[in-house]
Tab-separated table of C-alpha atoms in Angstrom:
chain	number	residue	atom	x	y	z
A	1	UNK	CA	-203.336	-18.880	9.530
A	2	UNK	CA	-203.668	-21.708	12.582
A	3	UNK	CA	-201.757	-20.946	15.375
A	4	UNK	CA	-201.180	-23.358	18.118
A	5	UNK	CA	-199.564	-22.153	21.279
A	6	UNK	CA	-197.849	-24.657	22.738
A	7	UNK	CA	-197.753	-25.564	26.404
A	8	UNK	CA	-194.552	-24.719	28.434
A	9	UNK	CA	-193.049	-28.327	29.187
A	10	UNK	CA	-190.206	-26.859	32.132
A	11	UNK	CA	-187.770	-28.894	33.209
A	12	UNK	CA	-184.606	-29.407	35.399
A	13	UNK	CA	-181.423	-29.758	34.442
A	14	UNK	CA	-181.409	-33.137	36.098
A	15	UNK	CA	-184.603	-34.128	34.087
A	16	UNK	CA	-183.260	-32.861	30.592
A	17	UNK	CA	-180.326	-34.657	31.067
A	18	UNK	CA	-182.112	-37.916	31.875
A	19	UNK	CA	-184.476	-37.608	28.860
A	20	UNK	CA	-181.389	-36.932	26.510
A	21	UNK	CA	-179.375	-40.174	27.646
A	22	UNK	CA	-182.790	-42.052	27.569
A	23	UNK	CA	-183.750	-40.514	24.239
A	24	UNK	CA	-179.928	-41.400	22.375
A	25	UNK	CA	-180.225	-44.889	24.359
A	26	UNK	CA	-183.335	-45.722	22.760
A	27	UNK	CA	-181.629	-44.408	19.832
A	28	UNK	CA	-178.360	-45.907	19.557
A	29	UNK	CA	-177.465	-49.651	21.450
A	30	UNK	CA	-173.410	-48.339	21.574
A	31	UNK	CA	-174.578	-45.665	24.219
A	32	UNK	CA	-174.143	-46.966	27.836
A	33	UNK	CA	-174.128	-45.325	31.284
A	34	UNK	CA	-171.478	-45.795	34.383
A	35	UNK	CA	-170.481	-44.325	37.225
A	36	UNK	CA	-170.940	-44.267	41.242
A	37	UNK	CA	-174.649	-44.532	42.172
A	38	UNK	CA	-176.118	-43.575	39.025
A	39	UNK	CA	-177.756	-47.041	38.493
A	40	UNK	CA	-181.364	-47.886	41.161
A	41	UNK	CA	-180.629	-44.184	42.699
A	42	UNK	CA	-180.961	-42.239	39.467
A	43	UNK	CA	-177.471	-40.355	39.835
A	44	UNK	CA	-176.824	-38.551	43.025
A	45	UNK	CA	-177.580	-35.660	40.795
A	46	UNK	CA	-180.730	-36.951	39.214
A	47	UNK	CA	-179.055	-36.880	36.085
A	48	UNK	CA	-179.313	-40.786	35.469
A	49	UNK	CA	-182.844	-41.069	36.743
A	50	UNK	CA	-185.373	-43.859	35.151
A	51	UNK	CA	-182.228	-45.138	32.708
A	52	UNK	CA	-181.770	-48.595	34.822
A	53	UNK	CA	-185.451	-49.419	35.277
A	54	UNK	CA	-185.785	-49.012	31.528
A	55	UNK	CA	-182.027	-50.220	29.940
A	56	UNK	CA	-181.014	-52.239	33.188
A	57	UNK	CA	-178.060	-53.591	34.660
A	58	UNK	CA	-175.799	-54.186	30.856
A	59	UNK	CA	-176.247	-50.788	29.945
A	60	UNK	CA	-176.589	-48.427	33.185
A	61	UNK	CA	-173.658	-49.837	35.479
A	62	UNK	CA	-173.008	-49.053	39.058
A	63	UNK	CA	-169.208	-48.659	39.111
A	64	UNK	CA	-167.169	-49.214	42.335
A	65	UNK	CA	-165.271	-46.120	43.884
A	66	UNK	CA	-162.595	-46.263	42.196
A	67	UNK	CA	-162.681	-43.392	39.614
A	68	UNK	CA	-159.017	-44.704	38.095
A	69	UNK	CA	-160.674	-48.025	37.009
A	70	UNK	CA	-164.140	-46.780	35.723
A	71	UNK	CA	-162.978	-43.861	34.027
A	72	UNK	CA	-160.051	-45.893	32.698
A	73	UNK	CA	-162.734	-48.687	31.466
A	74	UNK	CA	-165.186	-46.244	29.926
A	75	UNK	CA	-162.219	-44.980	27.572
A	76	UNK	CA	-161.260	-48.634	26.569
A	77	UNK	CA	-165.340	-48.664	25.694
A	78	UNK	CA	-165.058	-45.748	23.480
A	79	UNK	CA	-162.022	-47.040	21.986
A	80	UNK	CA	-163.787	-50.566	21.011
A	81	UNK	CA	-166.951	-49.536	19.553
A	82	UNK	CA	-169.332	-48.381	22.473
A	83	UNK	CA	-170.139	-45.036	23.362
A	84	UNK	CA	-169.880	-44.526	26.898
A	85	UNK	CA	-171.195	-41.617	29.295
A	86	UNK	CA	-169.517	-41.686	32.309
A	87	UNK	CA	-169.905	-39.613	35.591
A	88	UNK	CA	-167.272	-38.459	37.783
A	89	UNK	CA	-169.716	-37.382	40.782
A	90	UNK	CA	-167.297	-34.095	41.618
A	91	UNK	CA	-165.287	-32.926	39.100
A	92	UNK	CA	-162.456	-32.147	41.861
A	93	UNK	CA	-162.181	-36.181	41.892
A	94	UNK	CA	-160.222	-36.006	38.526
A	95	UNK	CA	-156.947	-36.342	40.041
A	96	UNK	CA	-156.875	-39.802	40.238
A	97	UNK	CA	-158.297	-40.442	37.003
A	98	UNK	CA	-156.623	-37.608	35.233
A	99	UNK	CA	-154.193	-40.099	33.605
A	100	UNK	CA	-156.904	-41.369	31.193
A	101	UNK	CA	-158.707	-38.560	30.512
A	102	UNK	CA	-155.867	-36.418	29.253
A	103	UNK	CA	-153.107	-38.426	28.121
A	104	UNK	CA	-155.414	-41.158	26.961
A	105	UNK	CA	-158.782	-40.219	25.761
A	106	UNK	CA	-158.079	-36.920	24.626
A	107	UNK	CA	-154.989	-37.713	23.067
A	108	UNK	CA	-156.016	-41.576	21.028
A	109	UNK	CA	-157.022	-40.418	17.996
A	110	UNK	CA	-154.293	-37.788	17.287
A	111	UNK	CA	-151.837	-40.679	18.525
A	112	UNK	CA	-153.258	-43.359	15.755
A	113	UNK	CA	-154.010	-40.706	13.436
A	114	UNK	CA	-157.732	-40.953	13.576
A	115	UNK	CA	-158.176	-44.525	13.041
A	116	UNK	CA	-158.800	-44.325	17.115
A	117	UNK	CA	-161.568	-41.831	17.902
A	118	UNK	CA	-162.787	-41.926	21.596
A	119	UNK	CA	-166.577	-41.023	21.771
A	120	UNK	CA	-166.586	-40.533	25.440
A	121	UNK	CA	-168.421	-38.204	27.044
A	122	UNK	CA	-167.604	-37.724	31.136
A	123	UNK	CA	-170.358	-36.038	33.183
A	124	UNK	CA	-169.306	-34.039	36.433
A	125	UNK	CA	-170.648	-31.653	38.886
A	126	UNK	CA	-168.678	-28.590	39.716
A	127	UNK	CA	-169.358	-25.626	41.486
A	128	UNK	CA	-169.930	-24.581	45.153
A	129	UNK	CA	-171.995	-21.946	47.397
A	130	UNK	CA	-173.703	-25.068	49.958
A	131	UNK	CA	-171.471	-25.658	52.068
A	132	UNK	CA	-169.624	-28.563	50.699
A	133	UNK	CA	-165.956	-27.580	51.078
A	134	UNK	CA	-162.791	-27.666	49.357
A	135	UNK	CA	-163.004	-30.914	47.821
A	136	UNK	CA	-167.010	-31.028	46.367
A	137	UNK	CA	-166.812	-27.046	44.954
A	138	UNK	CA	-164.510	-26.909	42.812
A	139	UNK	CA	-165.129	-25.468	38.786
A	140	UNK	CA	-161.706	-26.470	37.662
A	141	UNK	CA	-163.164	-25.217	34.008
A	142	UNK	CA	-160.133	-24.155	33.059
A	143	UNK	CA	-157.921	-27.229	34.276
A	144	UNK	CA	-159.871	-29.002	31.386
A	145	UNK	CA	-160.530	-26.432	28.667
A	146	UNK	CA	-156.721	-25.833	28.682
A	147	UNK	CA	-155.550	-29.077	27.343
A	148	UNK	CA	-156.167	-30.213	24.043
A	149	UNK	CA	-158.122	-33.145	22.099
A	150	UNK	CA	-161.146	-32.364	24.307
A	151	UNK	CA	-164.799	-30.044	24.019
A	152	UNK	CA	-165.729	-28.833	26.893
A	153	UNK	CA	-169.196	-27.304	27.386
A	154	UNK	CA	-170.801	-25.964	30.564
A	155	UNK	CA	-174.399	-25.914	30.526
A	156	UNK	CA	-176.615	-22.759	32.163
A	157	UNK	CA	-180.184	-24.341	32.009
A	158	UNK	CA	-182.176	-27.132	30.898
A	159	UNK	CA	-182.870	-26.594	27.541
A	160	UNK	CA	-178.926	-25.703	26.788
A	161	UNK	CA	-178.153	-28.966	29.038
A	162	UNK	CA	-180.367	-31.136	26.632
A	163	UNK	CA	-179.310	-30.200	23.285
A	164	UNK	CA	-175.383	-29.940	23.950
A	165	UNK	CA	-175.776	-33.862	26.222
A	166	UNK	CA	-177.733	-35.037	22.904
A	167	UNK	CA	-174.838	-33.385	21.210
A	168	UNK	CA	-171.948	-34.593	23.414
A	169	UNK	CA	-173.548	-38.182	22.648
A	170	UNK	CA	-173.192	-37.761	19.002
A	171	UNK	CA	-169.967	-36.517	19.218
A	172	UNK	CA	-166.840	-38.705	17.768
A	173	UNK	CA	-164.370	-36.783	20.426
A	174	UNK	CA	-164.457	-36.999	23.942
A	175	UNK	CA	-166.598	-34.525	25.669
A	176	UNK	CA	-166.509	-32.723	29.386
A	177	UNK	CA	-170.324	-31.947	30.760
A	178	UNK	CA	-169.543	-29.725	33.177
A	179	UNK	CA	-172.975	-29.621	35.059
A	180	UNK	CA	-173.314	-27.019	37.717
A	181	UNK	CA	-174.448	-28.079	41.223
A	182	UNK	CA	-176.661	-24.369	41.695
A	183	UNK	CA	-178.287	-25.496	38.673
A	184	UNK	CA	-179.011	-29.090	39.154
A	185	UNK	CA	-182.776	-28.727	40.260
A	186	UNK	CA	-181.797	-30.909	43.335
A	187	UNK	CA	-183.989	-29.674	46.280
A	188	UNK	CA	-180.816	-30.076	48.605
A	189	UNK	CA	-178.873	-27.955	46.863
A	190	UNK	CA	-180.816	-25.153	46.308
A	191	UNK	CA	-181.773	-23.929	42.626
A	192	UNK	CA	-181.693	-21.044	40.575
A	193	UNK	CA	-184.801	-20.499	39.499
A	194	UNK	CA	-183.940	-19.414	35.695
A	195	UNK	CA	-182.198	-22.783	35.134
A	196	UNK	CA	-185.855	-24.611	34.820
A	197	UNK	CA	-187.045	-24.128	31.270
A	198	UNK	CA	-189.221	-24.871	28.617
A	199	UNK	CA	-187.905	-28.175	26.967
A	200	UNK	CA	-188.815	-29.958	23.717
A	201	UNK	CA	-189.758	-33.249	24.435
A	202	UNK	CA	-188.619	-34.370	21.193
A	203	UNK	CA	-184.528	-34.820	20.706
A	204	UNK	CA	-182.436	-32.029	19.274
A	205	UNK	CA	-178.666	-30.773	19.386
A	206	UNK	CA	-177.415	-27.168	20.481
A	207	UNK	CA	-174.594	-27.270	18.478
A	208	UNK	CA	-171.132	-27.353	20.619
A	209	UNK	CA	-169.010	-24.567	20.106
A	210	UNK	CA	-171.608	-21.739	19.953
A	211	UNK	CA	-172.271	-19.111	22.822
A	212	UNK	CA	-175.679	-17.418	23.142
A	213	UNK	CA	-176.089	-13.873	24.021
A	214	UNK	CA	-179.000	-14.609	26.332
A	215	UNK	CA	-179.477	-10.501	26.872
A	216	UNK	CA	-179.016	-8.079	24.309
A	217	UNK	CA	-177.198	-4.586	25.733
A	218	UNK	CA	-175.205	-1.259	24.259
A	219	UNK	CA	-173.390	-0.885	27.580
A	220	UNK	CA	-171.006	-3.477	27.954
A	221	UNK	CA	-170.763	-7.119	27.583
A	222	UNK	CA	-170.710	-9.507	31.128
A	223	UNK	CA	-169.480	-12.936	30.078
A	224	UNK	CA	-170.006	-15.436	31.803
A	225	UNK	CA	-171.100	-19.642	31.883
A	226	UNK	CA	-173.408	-21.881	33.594
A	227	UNK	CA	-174.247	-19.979	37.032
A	228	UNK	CA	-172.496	-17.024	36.444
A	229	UNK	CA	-174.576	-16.335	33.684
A	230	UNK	CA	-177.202	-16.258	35.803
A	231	UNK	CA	-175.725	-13.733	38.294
A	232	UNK	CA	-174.648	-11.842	35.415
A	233	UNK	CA	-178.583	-11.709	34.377
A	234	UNK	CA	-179.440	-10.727	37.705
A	235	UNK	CA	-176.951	-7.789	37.723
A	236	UNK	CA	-178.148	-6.799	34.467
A	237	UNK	CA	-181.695	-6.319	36.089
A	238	UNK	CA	-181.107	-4.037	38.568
A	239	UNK	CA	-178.175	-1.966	36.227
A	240	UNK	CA	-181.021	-1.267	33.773
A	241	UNK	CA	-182.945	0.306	36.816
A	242	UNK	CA	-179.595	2.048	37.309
A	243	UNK	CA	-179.776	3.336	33.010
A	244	UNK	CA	-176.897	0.692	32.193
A	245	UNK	CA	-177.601	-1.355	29.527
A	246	UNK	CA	-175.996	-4.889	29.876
A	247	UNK	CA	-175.755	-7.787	27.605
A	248	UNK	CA	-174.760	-10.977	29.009
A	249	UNK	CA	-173.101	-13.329	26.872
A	250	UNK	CA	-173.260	-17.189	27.891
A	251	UNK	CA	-170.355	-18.889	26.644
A	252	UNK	CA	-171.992	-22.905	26.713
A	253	UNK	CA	-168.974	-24.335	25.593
A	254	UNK	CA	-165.176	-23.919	26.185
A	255	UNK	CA	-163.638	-25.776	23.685
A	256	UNK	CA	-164.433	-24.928	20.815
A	257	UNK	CA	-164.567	-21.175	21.998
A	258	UNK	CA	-167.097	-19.372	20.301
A	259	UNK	CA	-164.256	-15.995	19.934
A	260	UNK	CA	-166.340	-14.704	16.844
A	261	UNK	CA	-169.332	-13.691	18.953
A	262	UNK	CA	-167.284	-12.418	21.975
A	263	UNK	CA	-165.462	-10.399	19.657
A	264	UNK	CA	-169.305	-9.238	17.987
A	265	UNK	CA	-170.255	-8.270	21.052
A	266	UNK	CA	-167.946	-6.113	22.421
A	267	UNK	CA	-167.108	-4.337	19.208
A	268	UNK	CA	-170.729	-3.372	19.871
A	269	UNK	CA	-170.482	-2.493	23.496
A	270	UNK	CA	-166.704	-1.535	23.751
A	271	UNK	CA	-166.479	-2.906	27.363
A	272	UNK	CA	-166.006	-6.069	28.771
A	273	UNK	CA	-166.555	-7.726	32.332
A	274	UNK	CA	-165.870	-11.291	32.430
A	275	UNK	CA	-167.201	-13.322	35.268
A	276	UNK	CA	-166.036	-16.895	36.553
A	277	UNK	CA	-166.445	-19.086	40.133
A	278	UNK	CA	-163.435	-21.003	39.035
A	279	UNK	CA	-160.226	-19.993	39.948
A	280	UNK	CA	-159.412	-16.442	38.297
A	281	UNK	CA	-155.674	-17.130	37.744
A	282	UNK	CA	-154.280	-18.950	34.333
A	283	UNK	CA	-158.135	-19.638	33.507
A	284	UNK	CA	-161.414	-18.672	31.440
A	285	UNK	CA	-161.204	-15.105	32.447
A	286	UNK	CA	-157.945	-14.715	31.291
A	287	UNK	CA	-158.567	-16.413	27.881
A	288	UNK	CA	-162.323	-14.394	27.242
A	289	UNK	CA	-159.853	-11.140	27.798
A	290	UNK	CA	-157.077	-12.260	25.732
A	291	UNK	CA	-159.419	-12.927	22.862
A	292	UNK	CA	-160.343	-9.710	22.915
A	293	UNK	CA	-157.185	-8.006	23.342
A	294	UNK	CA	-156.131	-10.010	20.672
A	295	UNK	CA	-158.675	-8.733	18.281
A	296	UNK	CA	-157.570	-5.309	18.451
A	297	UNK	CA	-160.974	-3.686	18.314
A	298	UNK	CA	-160.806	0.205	17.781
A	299	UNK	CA	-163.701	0.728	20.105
A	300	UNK	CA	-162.840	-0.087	23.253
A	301	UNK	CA	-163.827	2.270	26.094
A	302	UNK	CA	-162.559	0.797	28.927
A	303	UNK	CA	-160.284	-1.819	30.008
A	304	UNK	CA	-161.611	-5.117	30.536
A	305	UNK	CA	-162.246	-6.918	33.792
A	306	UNK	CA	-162.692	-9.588	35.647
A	307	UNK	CA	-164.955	-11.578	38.187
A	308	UNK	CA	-163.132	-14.815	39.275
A	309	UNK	CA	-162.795	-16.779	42.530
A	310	UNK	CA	-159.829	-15.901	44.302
A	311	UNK	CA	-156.796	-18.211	44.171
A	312	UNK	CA	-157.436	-20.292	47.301
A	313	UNK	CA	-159.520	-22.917	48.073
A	314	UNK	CA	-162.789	-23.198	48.795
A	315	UNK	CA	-163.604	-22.473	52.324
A	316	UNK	CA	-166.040	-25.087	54.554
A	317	UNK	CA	-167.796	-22.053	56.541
A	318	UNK	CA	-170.686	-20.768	54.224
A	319	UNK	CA	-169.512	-17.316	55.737
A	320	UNK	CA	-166.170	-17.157	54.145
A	321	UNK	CA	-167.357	-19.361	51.409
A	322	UNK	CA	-170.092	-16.837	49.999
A	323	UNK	CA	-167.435	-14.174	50.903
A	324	UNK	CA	-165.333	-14.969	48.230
A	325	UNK	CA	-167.841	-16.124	45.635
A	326	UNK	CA	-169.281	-14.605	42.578
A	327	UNK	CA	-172.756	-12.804	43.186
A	328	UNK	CA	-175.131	-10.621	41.542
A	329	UNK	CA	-174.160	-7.637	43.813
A	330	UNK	CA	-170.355	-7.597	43.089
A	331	UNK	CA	-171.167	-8.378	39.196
A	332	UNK	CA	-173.304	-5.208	39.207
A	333	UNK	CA	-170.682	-3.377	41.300
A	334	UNK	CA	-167.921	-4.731	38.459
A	335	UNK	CA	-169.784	-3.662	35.841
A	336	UNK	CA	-170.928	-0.145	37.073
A	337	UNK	CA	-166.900	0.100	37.708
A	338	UNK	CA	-166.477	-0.690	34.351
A	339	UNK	CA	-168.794	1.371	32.926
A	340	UNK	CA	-167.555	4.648	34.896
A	341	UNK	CA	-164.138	3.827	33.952
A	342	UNK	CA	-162.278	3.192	37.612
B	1	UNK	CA	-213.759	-24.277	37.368
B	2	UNK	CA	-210.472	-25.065	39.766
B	3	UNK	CA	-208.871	-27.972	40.396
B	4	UNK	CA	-206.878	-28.266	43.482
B	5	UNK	CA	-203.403	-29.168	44.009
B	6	UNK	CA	-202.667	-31.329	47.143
B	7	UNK	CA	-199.959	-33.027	48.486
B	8	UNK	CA	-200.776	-36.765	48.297
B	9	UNK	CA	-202.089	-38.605	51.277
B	10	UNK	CA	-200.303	-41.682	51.347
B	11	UNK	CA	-196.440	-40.456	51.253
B	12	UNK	CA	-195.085	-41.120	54.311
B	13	UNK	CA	-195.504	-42.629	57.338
B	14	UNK	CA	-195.227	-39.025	59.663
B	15	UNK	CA	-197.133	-37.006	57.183
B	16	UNK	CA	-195.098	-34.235	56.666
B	17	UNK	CA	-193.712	-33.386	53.269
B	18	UNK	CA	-192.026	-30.384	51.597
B	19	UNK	CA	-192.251	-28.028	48.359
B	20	UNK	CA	-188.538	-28.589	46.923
B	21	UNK	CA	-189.319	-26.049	44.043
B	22	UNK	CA	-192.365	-25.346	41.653
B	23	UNK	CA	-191.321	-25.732	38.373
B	24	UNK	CA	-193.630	-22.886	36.984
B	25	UNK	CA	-194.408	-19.728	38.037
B	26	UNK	CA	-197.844	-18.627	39.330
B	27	UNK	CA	-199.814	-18.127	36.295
B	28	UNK	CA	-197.974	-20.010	34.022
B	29	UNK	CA	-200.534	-22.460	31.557
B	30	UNK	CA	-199.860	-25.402	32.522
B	31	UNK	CA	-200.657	-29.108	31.136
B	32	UNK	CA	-202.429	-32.221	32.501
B	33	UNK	CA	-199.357	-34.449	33.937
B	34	UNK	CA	-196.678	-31.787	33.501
B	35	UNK	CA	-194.546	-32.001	36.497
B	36	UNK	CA	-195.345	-28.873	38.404
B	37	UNK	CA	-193.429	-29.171	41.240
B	38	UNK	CA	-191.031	-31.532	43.312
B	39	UNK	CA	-191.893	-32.658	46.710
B	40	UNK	CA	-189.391	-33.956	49.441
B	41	UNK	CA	-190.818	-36.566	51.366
B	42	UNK	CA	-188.442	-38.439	53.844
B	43	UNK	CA	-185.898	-37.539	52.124
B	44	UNK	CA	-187.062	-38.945	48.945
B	45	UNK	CA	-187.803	-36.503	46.157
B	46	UNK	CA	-191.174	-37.207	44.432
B	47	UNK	CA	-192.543	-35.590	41.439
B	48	UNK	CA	-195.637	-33.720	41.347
B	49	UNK	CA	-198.288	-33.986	38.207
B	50	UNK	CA	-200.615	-31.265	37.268
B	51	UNK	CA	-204.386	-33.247	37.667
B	52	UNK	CA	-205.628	-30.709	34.668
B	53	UNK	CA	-204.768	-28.233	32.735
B	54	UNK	CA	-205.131	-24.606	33.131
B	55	UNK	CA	-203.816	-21.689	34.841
B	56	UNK	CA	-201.741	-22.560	37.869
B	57	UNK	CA	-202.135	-20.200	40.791
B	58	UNK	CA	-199.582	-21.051	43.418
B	59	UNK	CA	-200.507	-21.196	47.415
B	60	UNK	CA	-196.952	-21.892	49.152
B	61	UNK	CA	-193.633	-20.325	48.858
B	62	UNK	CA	-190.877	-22.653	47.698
B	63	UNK	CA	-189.367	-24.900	50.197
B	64	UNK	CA	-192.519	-24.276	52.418
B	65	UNK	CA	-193.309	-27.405	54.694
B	66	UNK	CA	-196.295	-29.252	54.106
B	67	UNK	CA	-198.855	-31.839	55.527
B	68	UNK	CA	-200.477	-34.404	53.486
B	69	UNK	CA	-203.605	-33.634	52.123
B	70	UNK	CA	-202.793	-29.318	51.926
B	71	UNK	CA	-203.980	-27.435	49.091
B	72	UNK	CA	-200.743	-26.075	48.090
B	73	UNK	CA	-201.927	-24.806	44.586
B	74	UNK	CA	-205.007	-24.286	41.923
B	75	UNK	CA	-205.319	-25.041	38.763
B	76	UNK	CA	-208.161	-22.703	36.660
B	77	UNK	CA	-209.628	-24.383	33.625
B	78	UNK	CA	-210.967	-22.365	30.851
């Protein structure tokens, strides 16, 4: 028996996205790239890097700033035969945009009973903790997950961001990439480490719709999804120290919700913490914890909880901004809470 | 048998660079033109290959500031 140990090949989520749109570009002629700045720069995010130098100007398109007429253009491309990837640079810039997203791309193929499908996929940053205020932090996950004809997945680290982008691409409905800033691997925004990961150069899918339960535990479950996951990882370090076993589910994608393995896992652990730095009221919290309440498990030792970001918005000062967000020392303090039953 | 990891000598203008984040951990095998690490130079980011392969032993902290020319890392071959 020959076994050949492969070399770790780590990468950014900014890099694996680039290599999946390059990889499905070279693939596919229909796939084409717009948006504000992701041309010559490479994507304010480095998502986009290296596409224009190798597909130019036809394919990799420097849009105005006008997110109502780009957005609005890249759904009349998926409607006539392209497949478009197109970046809102902040997610909390949907508002004016909103209007064909929604009502059009997500609703065209129910509308002309499926002769229509809209192969869009819309890349946007969300997510806050540098600084960047009330209007460049926002998660608004569940402002998107909630309304139908859309998938929704939110990446926690550069292998998960290459596979579901390669799968987005594929896709025949219109899909949200909901990259998170923390996780970016852009030096001015600081990075968490455990985002940068060994990556196949070759292309492959993570199928959308499946969570991964990146930590196995008898404790309780923590939910969470993209950087939460990792604070939720973190906790579960130091609560092992503590004797508490944690697993720590990461959801990947919203819609479709993976409720089978939520429901798995805390059948197994009977306790569930759910952890979110989007806005905790009406949103993903509330739907993890309604799945399970739903399910009627037997089991359950204790009632579930919940980790959001308050109902306000995002404050400017990093004081009161890292006040109010999730961390590793309040999911740890949730989950022990959970675990002793308070 | 190390190879050392400098910061390149003709970045910028000043001289003065900085480790944005290693992409591997100290000790991690590493490959010949891997991206190891990302440099800010000038505000430019700029990618850093590993010259050989081997075991990467890391010198500087993340984010540490640099001069062109430092060792900032070695790379032990077998």
């Amino acid at each position: 028996v020959t076994v050949t140990t492969r070399t770790k090949r780590n990468l950014t989520v900014a890099k694996a996205m680039a290599e999946a749109l390059a990889q499905e570009m070279r693939d596919d002629p229909s796939v084409v790239v717009l948006g504000e700045d992701i041309g010559p720069l490479g994507g304010v995010f480095g998502n986009t890097r290296g596409l224009f130098e190798e597909f130019g100007a036809e394919r990799v398109r420097d849009t105005p700033i006008s997110e109502t007429a780009f957005i609005g253009a890249a759904v009349g491309m998926a409607t006539s035969g392209l497949r478009p990837v197109v970046e809102l640079m902040f997610v909390d810039f949907f508002g004016v945009c909103m209007d064909a997203i929604y009502n059009l791309a997500a609703k065209n193929c129910y509308f002309s009973g499926g002769q229509c499908p809209v192969p869009l996929v819309l890349m946007t940053s969300v997510g806050g903790g540098y600084g960047d205020a009330g209007q460049h932090s926002q998660c608004l996950y569940g402002t998107f997950a909630h309304l139908p004809g859309m998938k929704v997945v939110v990446p926690s680290n550069a292998y998960d961001a290459k596979g579901l982008l390669i799968a987005a691409v594929r896709d025949s409905n219109p899909v949200i990439f909901m990259f998170h800033k923390a996780l970016q691997g852009m030096g001015w925004l600081g990075t968490v480490k455990g985002s940068i990961v060994d990556v196949p150069e070759e292309p492959y899918t993570v199928p959308i719709g499946e969570a991964a339960v990146v930590r196995p535990g008898r404790d309780l479950s923590i939910v969470g999804l993209g950087l939460t996951v990792h604070h939720a990882l973190a906790a579960a370090d130091s609560l092992a120290a503590e004797g508490i076993e944690a697993e720590v589910v990461d959801l990947r994608s919203l819609v479709p919700l993976d409720r089978a393995t939520l429901i798995e896992s805390v059948s197994r652990t009977g306790r569930l913490l759910v952890v979110d730095d989007d806005y905790q009221s009406y949103g993903v919290t509330g739907e993890i914890i309604a799945t399970i309440a739903e399910a009627g498990l037997a089991g359950l030792r204790a009632a579930p909880r919940r980790l959001g970001y308050p109902d306000i918005p995002v404050p400017f000062s990093p004081a009161l901004e890292h006040h109010v967000l999730p961390n590793a020392e309040r999911v740890a303090e949730a989950a022990r809470a959970v675990v002793r039953g308070d | 048998l190390t190879t050392e990891v400098l910061v390149p000598a003709d970045l910028s203008a000043d001289g003065a660079a900085a480790v944005v984040m290693w992409l591997y951990d100290d000790g991690d095998v590493v490959g010949e033109g891997s991206v190891i690490a990302e440099l800010v130079v000038e505000k430019v980011d700029v990618d850093l290959p590993a010259p050989a392969s081997g075991t990467l032993r890391l010198l500087v902290p993340h984010e540490a500031e640099v001069a062109q020319g430092t060792r900032i890392a070695l790379i032990e071959m077998q």
